[in-house]
mmCIF file of C-alpha atoms and ligand atoms in Angstrom:
data_model
loop_
_atom_site.group_PDB
_atom_site.id
_atom_site.type_symbol
_atom_site.label_atom_id
_atom_site.label_comp_id
_atom_site.label_asym_id
_atom_site.label_seq_id
_atom_site.Cartn_x
_atom_site.Cartn_y
_atom_site.Cartn_z
ATOM 1 C CA MET A 1 4.502 -11.367 2.239
ATOM 2 C CA GLN A 2 7.547 -9.074 2.371
ATOM 3 C CA SER A 3 9.950 -12.013 2.580
ATOM 4 C CA ALA A 4 8.363 -13.431 -0.588
ATOM 5 C CA ALA A 5 8.801 -10.044 -2.270
ATOM 6 C CA PHE A 6 12.468 -9.803 -1.261
ATOM 7 C CA ALA A 7 13.134 -13.361 -2.421
ATOM 8 C CA GLY A 8 11.376 -12.680 -5.748
ATOM 9 C CA ALA A 9 13.498 -9.563 -6.306
ATOM 10 C CA GLY A 10 16.688 -11.435 -5.397
ATOM 11 C CA LEU A 11 17.408 -9.002 -2.570
ATOM 12 C CA PRO A 12 19.318 -10.338 0.434
ATOM 13 C CA ALA A 13 16.960 -8.715 2.944
ATOM 14 C CA SER A 14 14.880 -10.005 5.809
ATOM 15 C CA TYR A 15 11.646 -8.711 7.310
ATOM 16 C CA GLU A 16 11.303 -9.261 11.032
ATOM 17 C CA ALA A 17 8.704 -8.624 13.713
ATOM 18 C CA LEU A 18 9.931 -6.430 16.555
ATOM 19 C CA SER A 19 7.964 -6.056 19.744
ATOM 20 C CA VAL A 20 8.253 -2.377 20.689
ATOM 21 C CA ARG A 21 6.802 -0.646 23.758
ATOM 22 C CA PRO A 22 5.531 2.908 23.200
ATOM 23 C CA GLN A 23 8.396 4.422 25.211
ATOM 24 C CA GLU A 24 10.928 2.608 22.982
ATOM 25 C CA LEU A 25 9.606 3.861 19.660
ATOM 26 C CA ALA A 26 11.823 6.974 19.418
ATOM 27 C CA SER A 27 15.026 5.023 20.046
ATOM 28 C CA ARG A 28 13.933 2.371 17.518
ATOM 29 C CA LEU A 29 13.517 5.138 14.939
ATOM 30 C CA ASP A 30 17.085 6.259 15.689
ATOM 31 C CA GLU A 31 18.117 2.820 14.447
ATOM 32 C CA LEU A 32 16.814 3.859 11.030
ATOM 33 C CA ARG A 33 19.053 6.930 11.161
ATOM 34 C CA SER A 34 22.071 4.840 12.103
ATOM 35 C CA GLY A 35 21.393 2.481 9.190
ATOM 36 C CA LEU A 36 20.761 -0.591 11.348
ATOM 37 C CA TRP A 37 17.476 -1.046 9.456
ATOM 38 C CA ASN A 38 16.454 0.039 5.932
ATOM 39 C CA GLY A 39 12.812 0.552 6.764
ATOM 40 C CA PHE A 40 9.962 -0.156 9.149
ATOM 41 C CA ASN A 41 6.294 -0.898 9.003
ATOM 42 C CA VAL A 42 4.545 0.127 12.172
ATOM 43 C CA THR A 43 1.160 -0.978 13.353
ATOM 44 C CA ILE A 44 -1.236 -0.367 16.237
ATOM 45 C CA PRO A 45 -0.541 1.250 18.712
ATOM 46 C CA HIS A 46 2.391 3.080 17.053
ATOM 47 C CA LYS A 47 0.837 4.527 13.887
ATOM 48 C CA VAL A 48 0.046 7.959 15.342
ATOM 49 C CA ALA A 49 3.260 8.353 17.362
ATOM 50 C CA ALA A 50 5.392 7.250 14.383
ATOM 51 C CA LEU A 51 3.918 10.060 12.320
ATOM 52 C CA GLU A 52 4.633 12.593 15.052
ATOM 53 C CA LEU A 53 8.225 11.403 15.472
ATOM 54 C CA ALA A 54 9.039 11.523 11.749
ATOM 55 C CA ASP A 55 11.065 14.471 10.404
ATOM 56 C CA GLU A 56 9.277 14.461 7.050
ATOM 57 C CA PRO A 57 5.819 12.872 7.098
ATOM 58 C CA ASP A 58 4.079 12.960 3.722
ATOM 59 C CA PRO A 59 0.987 15.190 3.494
ATOM 60 C CA LEU A 60 -1.509 12.344 3.040
ATOM 61 C CA ALA A 61 -0.219 10.575 6.133
ATOM 62 C CA VAL A 62 -0.610 13.868 7.996
ATOM 63 C CA ARG A 63 -4.209 14.154 6.758
ATOM 64 C CA ILE A 64 -4.970 10.631 7.960
ATOM 65 C CA GLY A 65 -3.076 11.240 11.216
ATOM 66 C CA ALA A 66 -1.216 7.931 11.051
ATOM 67 C CA ALA A 67 1.838 6.399 9.345
ATOM 68 C CA ASN A 68 2.603 2.759 8.602
ATOM 69 C CA THR A 69 5.841 2.984 6.572
ATOM 70 C CA LEU A 70 9.086 4.593 7.709
ATOM 71 C CA TRP A 71 12.481 4.994 6.133
ATOM 72 C CA CYS A 72 15.459 7.330 6.313
ATOM 73 C CA ARG A 73 17.024 9.559 3.627
ATOM 74 C CA GLU A 74 19.920 11.921 4.286
ATOM 75 C CA GLY A 75 19.548 11.494 8.022
ATOM 76 C CA ARG A 76 15.872 12.411 8.071
ATOM 77 C CA ILE A 77 13.070 9.997 8.977
ATOM 78 C CA ARG A 78 10.299 9.948 6.353
ATOM 79 C CA ALA A 79 6.865 8.559 7.042
ATOM 80 C CA SER A 80 4.101 7.523 4.703
ATOM 81 C CA ASN A 81 0.748 5.763 4.892
ATOM 82 C CA THR A 82 0.494 3.055 2.263
ATOM 83 C CA ASP A 83 -3.051 2.083 3.324
ATOM 84 C CA ILE A 84 -4.150 5.177 1.456
ATOM 85 C CA THR A 85 -2.023 4.257 -1.575
ATOM 86 C CA ALA A 86 -3.702 0.842 -1.635
ATOM 87 C CA MET A 87 -7.196 2.228 -1.169
ATOM 88 C CA ARG A 88 -6.779 4.788 -3.924
ATOM 89 C CA GLU A 89 -5.553 2.108 -6.306
ATOM 90 C CA ILE A 90 -8.540 -0.093 -5.436
ATOM 91 C CA ILE A 91 -11.055 2.720 -5.786
ATOM 92 C CA GLU A 92 -9.533 3.731 -9.136
ATOM 93 C CA SER A 93 -9.662 0.107 -10.300
ATOM 94 C CA ALA A 94 -13.391 0.001 -9.434
ATOM 95 C CA ARG A 95 -13.886 2.605 -12.218
ATOM 96 C CA ILE A 96 -16.830 4.255 -10.538
ATOM 97 C CA ALA A 97 -17.472 7.899 -11.301
ATOM 98 C CA PRO A 98 -17.199 9.995 -8.123
ATOM 99 C CA GLU A 99 -20.663 11.432 -8.846
ATOM 100 C CA ALA A 100 -22.136 7.984 -8.091
ATOM 101 C CA PRO A 101 -23.576 7.314 -4.630
ATOM 102 C CA ALA A 102 -21.195 5.438 -2.338
ATOM 103 C CA VAL A 103 -21.423 3.911 1.128
ATOM 104 C CA LEU A 104 -18.622 3.635 3.690
ATOM 105 C CA ILE A 105 -19.209 1.382 6.700
ATOM 106 C CA GLY A 106 -17.157 1.954 9.867
ATOM 107 C CA ALA A 107 -15.582 4.917 11.635
ATOM 108 C CA GLY A 108 -12.283 3.596 13.023
ATOM 109 C CA GLY A 109 -8.738 3.933 11.697
ATOM 110 C CA ALA A 110 -9.396 2.046 8.454
ATOM 111 C CA ALA A 111 -12.498 4.136 7.716
ATOM 112 C CA ARG A 112 -10.513 7.307 8.281
ATOM 113 C CA ALA A 113 -8.026 6.356 5.558
ATOM 114 C CA ALA A 114 -10.905 5.223 3.302
ATOM 115 C CA LEU A 115 -12.624 8.573 3.708
ATOM 116 C CA VAL A 116 -9.482 10.363 2.518
ATOM 117 C CA ALA A 117 -9.325 7.986 -0.471
ATOM 118 C CA LEU A 118 -13.015 8.673 -1.203
ATOM 119 C CA ALA A 119 -12.511 12.457 -1.057
ATOM 120 C CA GLU A 120 -13.912 13.009 -4.558
ATOM 121 C CA PHE A 121 -17.156 11.152 -3.867
ATOM 122 C CA ASP A 122 -19.722 13.788 -3.015
ATOM 123 C CA ARG A 123 -22.756 11.504 -2.538
ATOM 124 C CA LEU A 124 -21.345 9.551 0.342
ATOM 125 C CA THR A 125 -23.242 7.909 3.201
ATOM 126 C CA LEU A 126 -21.360 6.797 6.301
ATOM 127 C CA LEU A 127 -22.861 3.874 8.239
ATOM 128 C CA ASN A 128 -21.668 2.892 11.675
ATOM 129 C CA ARG A 129 -22.834 1.169 14.841
ATOM 130 C CA THR A 130 -22.092 4.435 16.695
ATOM 131 C CA PRO A 131 -23.191 7.201 14.306
ATOM 132 C CA ALA A 132 -21.534 9.910 16.457
ATOM 133 C CA ASN A 133 -18.148 8.427 15.498
ATOM 134 C CA SER A 134 -19.011 8.729 11.794
ATOM 135 C CA ARG A 135 -20.306 12.268 12.296
ATOM 136 C CA ALA A 136 -17.026 13.313 13.937
ATOM 137 C CA LEU A 137 -15.073 11.752 11.051
ATOM 138 C CA ALA A 138 -17.307 13.386 8.435
ATOM 139 C CA ASP A 139 -17.129 16.815 10.112
ATOM 140 C CA GLU A 140 -13.355 16.665 9.825
ATOM 141 C CA LEU A 141 -12.865 15.038 6.428
ATOM 142 C CA SER A 142 -16.107 15.046 4.438
ATOM 143 C CA PRO A 143 -18.611 17.528 5.896
ATOM 144 C CA GLY A 144 -21.226 16.909 3.184
ATOM 145 C CA ALA A 145 -21.501 13.186 3.926
ATOM 146 C CA ARG A 146 -24.763 11.750 5.255
ATOM 147 C CA VAL A 147 -24.523 9.665 8.437
ATOM 148 C CA LEU A 148 -26.812 6.796 9.438
ATOM 149 C CA PRO A 149 -26.704 4.196 12.210
ATOM 150 C CA LEU A 150 -26.020 0.721 10.858
ATOM 151 C CA ASP A 151 -29.401 -0.493 12.139
ATOM 152 C CA ASP A 152 -31.420 2.353 10.597
ATOM 153 C CA PRO A 153 -34.384 1.091 8.492
ATOM 154 C CA ALA A 154 -33.194 3.298 5.602
ATOM 155 C CA VAL A 155 -29.874 1.399 5.300
ATOM 156 C CA ALA A 156 -31.188 -1.212 2.829
ATOM 157 C CA ASP A 157 -32.435 1.470 0.412
ATOM 158 C CA VAL A 158 -29.255 3.533 0.747
ATOM 159 C CA ALA A 159 -27.111 0.473 0.025
ATOM 160 C CA ARG A 160 -29.346 -0.564 -2.886
ATOM 161 C CA ALA A 161 -28.976 2.871 -4.490
ATOM 162 C CA ALA A 162 -25.181 2.980 -4.089
ATOM 163 C CA LYS A 163 -22.662 1.883 -6.740
ATOM 164 C CA LEU A 164 -19.675 1.482 -4.432
ATOM 165 C CA ILE A 165 -19.829 -0.108 -0.979
ATOM 166 C CA VAL A 166 -16.735 -0.141 1.243
ATOM 167 C CA ASN A 167 -16.697 -2.031 4.530
ATOM 168 C CA ALA A 168 -14.050 -0.582 6.848
ATOM 169 C CA SER A 169 -15.700 -1.886 10.016
ATOM 170 C CA SER A 170 -14.635 -5.081 11.734
ATOM 171 C CA VAL A 171 -18.043 -6.702 11.136
ATOM 172 C CA GLY A 172 -17.402 -10.118 9.575
ATOM 173 C CA MET A 173 -13.842 -10.434 10.917
ATOM 174 C CA ALA A 174 -13.052 -13.909 12.263
ATOM 175 C CA GLY A 175 -12.444 -13.768 16.011
ATOM 176 C CA GLY A 176 -13.916 -10.248 16.170
ATOM 177 C CA PRO A 177 -17.039 -8.947 17.873
ATOM 178 C CA ALA A 178 -19.296 -9.594 14.855
ATOM 179 C CA ALA A 179 -17.704 -12.661 13.252
ATOM 180 C CA GLY A 180 -19.862 -14.476 10.692
ATOM 181 C CA ARG A 181 -22.090 -11.441 10.119
ATOM 182 C CA SER A 182 -22.564 -9.018 7.251
ATOM 183 C CA PRO A 183 -22.886 -5.312 8.101
ATOM 184 C CA LEU A 184 -25.721 -4.964 5.540
ATOM 185 C CA PRO A 185 -29.195 -6.493 5.584
ATOM 186 C CA GLU A 186 -29.866 -9.255 3.065
ATOM 187 C CA GLY A 187 -31.253 -8.456 -0.357
ATOM 188 C CA CYS A 188 -29.743 -5.027 -0.986
ATOM 189 C CA LEU A 189 -26.837 -6.020 -3.268
ATOM 190 C CA GLY A 190 -27.004 -6.496 -7.021
ATOM 191 C CA ARG A 191 -25.095 -6.569 -10.296
ATOM 192 C CA HIS A 192 -24.553 -2.812 -10.304
ATOM 193 C CA HIS A 193 -22.442 -2.854 -7.109
ATOM 194 C CA VAL A 194 -18.716 -2.927 -6.513
ATOM 195 C CA VAL A 195 -18.265 -4.223 -2.956
ATOM 196 C CA PHE A 196 -14.884 -3.825 -1.251
ATOM 197 C CA ASP A 197 -14.454 -5.414 2.186
ATOM 198 C CA MET A 198 -11.274 -4.486 4.052
ATOM 199 C CA VAL A 199 -11.643 -7.438 6.408
ATOM 200 C CA TYR A 200 -9.193 -10.101 5.201
ATOM 201 C CA ARG A 201 -9.808 -12.900 7.690
ATOM 202 C CA PRO A 202 -11.731 -14.744 6.285
ATOM 203 C CA VAL A 203 -10.799 -13.722 2.749
ATOM 204 C CA GLU A 204 -14.414 -14.201 1.673
ATOM 205 C CA THR A 205 -16.459 -12.476 4.370
ATOM 206 C CA PRO A 206 -20.252 -12.886 4.695
ATOM 207 C CA LEU A 207 -20.621 -9.488 2.941
ATOM 208 C CA LEU A 208 -18.454 -10.615 0.004
ATOM 209 C CA ALA A 209 -20.207 -14.007 -0.208
ATOM 210 C CA ASP A 210 -23.577 -12.237 -0.381
ATOM 211 C CA ALA A 211 -22.195 -9.795 -2.983
ATOM 212 C CA ARG A 212 -20.797 -12.616 -5.128
ATOM 213 C CA ASN A 213 -24.089 -14.525 -4.952
ATOM 214 C CA ARG A 214 -25.945 -11.411 -6.099
ATOM 215 C CA GLY A 215 -23.606 -10.794 -9.036
ATOM 216 C CA SER A 216 -21.759 -7.771 -7.602
ATOM 217 C CA ARG A 217 -18.100 -7.211 -8.345
ATOM 218 C CA THR A 218 -16.078 -7.959 -5.205
ATOM 219 C CA ILE A 219 -12.682 -6.808 -3.927
ATOM 220 C CA ASP A 220 -11.322 -8.549 -0.849
ATOM 221 C CA GLY A 221 -9.250 -7.262 2.057
ATOM 222 C CA LEU A 222 -6.260 -9.352 1.039
ATOM 223 C CA THR A 223 -6.035 -7.318 -2.166
ATOM 224 C CA MET A 224 -5.607 -4.216 -0.027
ATOM 225 C CA LEU A 225 -3.195 -5.897 2.379
ATOM 226 C CA VAL A 226 -0.954 -6.897 -0.528
ATOM 227 C CA LEU A 227 -1.186 -3.486 -2.228
ATOM 228 C CA GLN A 228 -0.218 -1.609 0.933
ATOM 229 C CA GLY A 229 2.661 -4.031 1.479
ATOM 230 C CA ALA A 230 3.749 -3.665 -2.147
ATOM 231 C CA ALA A 231 3.728 0.131 -1.801
ATOM 232 C CA SER A 232 5.940 -0.113 1.309
ATOM 233 C CA PHE A 233 8.306 -2.439 -0.579
ATOM 234 C CA SER A 234 8.590 0.058 -3.450
ATOM 235 C CA ILE A 235 9.375 2.892 -1.022
ATOM 236 C CA TRP A 236 12.169 0.916 0.620
ATOM 237 C CA THR A 237 13.704 -0.621 -2.507
ATOM 238 C CA GLY A 238 12.689 1.541 -5.475
ATOM 239 C CA ARG A 239 11.386 -1.625 -7.179
ATOM 240 C CA ASP A 240 8.005 -3.157 -7.994
ATOM 241 C CA PRO A 241 7.530 -6.439 -6.125
ATOM 242 C CA ASP A 242 5.889 -9.605 -7.401
ATOM 243 C CA ARG A 243 2.393 -8.996 -6.019
ATOM 244 C CA ALA A 244 1.123 -12.453 -6.940
ATOM 245 C CA ALA A 245 3.928 -14.024 -4.880
ATOM 246 C CA MET A 246 3.051 -11.685 -1.997
ATOM 247 C CA ARG A 247 -0.593 -12.732 -2.164
ATOM 248 C CA ARG A 248 0.295 -16.424 -2.246
ATOM 249 C CA ALA A 249 2.469 -15.922 0.851
ATOM 250 C CA CYS A 250 -0.456 -14.236 2.627
ATOM 251 C CA GLU A 251 -2.845 -17.009 1.670
ATOM 252 C CA ARG A 252 -0.417 -19.581 3.064
ATOM 253 C CA ALA A 253 -0.044 -17.601 6.306
ATOM 254 C CA LEU A 254 -3.784 -17.116 6.774
HETATM 255 P P1 NAP B 301 -11.210 0.016 14.658
HETATM 256 O O1 NAP B 301 -10.508 1.331 14.626
HETATM 257 O O2 NAP B 301 -11.256 -0.788 15.913
HETATM 258 O O3 NAP B 301 -12.753 0.269 14.172
HETATM 259 C C1 NAP B 301 -13.680 -0.760 14.222
HETATM 260 C C2 NAP B 301 -14.963 -0.358 13.492
HETATM 261 O O4 NAP B 301 -15.844 -1.489 13.475
HETATM 262 C C3 NAP B 301 -15.736 0.780 14.162
HETATM 263 O O5 NAP B 301 -16.417 1.524 13.175
HETATM 264 C C4 NAP B 301 -16.717 0.013 15.049
HETATM 265 O O6 NAP B 301 -17.895 0.744 15.324
HETATM 266 C C5 NAP B 301 -17.066 -1.158 14.166
HETATM 267 N N1 NAP B 301 -17.507 -2.316 14.964
HETATM 268 C C6 NAP B 301 -16.786 -3.020 15.849
HETATM 269 N N2 NAP B 301 -17.538 -4.012 16.374
HETATM 270 C C7 NAP B 301 -18.766 -3.904 15.815
HETATM 271 C C8 NAP B 301 -19.990 -4.625 15.964
HETATM 272 N N3 NAP B 301 -20.098 -5.672 16.812
HETATM 273 N N4 NAP B 301 -21.056 -4.241 15.227
HETATM 274 C C9 NAP B 301 -20.984 -3.186 14.383
HETATM 275 N N5 NAP B 301 -19.839 -2.454 14.200
HETATM 276 C C10 NAP B 301 -18.757 -2.812 14.914
HETATM 277 O O7 NAP B 301 -10.641 -0.971 13.546
HETATM 278 P P2 NAP B 301 -9.876 -0.575 12.178
HETATM 279 O O8 NAP B 301 -8.422 -0.485 12.435
HETATM 280 O O9 NAP B 301 -10.570 0.590 11.577
HETATM 281 O O10 NAP B 301 -10.097 -1.911 11.313
HETATM 282 C C11 NAP B 301 -11.387 -2.289 10.836
HETATM 283 C C12 NAP B 301 -11.268 -3.570 9.993
HETATM 284 O O11 NAP B 301 -10.510 -3.285 8.817
HETATM 285 C C13 NAP B 301 -10.546 -4.712 10.720
HETATM 286 O O12 NAP B 301 -11.185 -5.935 10.412
HETATM 287 C C14 NAP B 301 -9.145 -4.693 10.116
HETATM 288 O O13 NAP B 301 -8.540 -5.975 10.106
HETATM 289 C C15 NAP B 301 -9.464 -4.242 8.682
HETATM 290 N N6 NAP B 301 -8.309 -3.596 8.031
HETATM 291 C C16 NAP B 301 -7.818 -4.185 6.919
HETATM 292 C C17 NAP B 301 -6.763 -3.606 6.254
HETATM 293 C C18 NAP B 301 -6.246 -4.262 4.985
HETATM 294 O O14 NAP B 301 -5.105 -3.989 4.591
HETATM 295 N N7 NAP B 301 -7.049 -5.079 4.336
HETATM 296 C C19 NAP B 301 -6.169 -2.428 6.727
HETATM 297 C C20 NAP B 301 -6.698 -1.846 7.882
HETATM 298 C C21 NAP B 301 -7.766 -2.447 8.538
HETATM 299 P P3 NAP B 301 -18.015 1.773 16.569
HETATM 300 O O15 NAP B 301 -17.527 3.104 16.060
HETATM 301 O O16 NAP B 301 -19.447 1.741 16.898
HETATM 302 O O17 NAP B 301 -17.139 1.221 17.673
#
């Protein structure tokens, strides 16, 4: 995805995967200071430590407690979280008034960023297999949110009444613990819904297939993957990448 963006912009850059042990992270970041690299993405398990090691983390990354994009300016390591940039863009594009009821499924790292992006939604229900994890997240970031276990009998009605449904759990992810499944019971989606599934493998998850069949508007996880990558690219280069080329590269890789 990033290589396609660099090629499209005519920039002689490469994007490489580095295997980094936790104890090596600080010295890798020094390589940004020395100019060996122009920027990094970091992923699990380094997202929290990268934020803590940065000299100037941006406030949203601090609120989420994790960074995924690093770069250096004037000798100081900056850190940002472009998952939140992507989620905000997606939620804005859904054009749903924040007074409308919304549902967020999941309580892991992705849900945490989604909850920050959904900050203005004040009729929010959090659904999760382990409701205590959602409660802890809500207490910190969205105290007014309602919390329900994913298998609660009220879930179908809550989902039916919502306008926006965001799946930030790994239910439906190929190779994951709940592959081939939708987190919601059948028959609760309709034409009034916007359904955004962060899972991107498969691109059309069981939740999105159900949503499409019911006439909902759907947004897939690849859209978010590309948007967060595009936001990282813009940070590093000061340019807008060719997002369509990035998406095509992802589709080829998946
Ligand atoms: P995580 O921290 O491991 O959280 C996993 C979540 O899924 C938890 O809420 C967990 O519930 C729930 N879960 C796991 N197995 C389940 C099962 N069998 N039944 C019901 N719920 C189950 O993972 P994450 O980092 O938040 O990522 C979640 C998903 O989002 C992944 O598929 C990831 O690929 C995707 N994602 C996509 C993007 C993108 O750019 N599109 C970005 C980030 C993440 P408990 O609390 O009960 O354990």
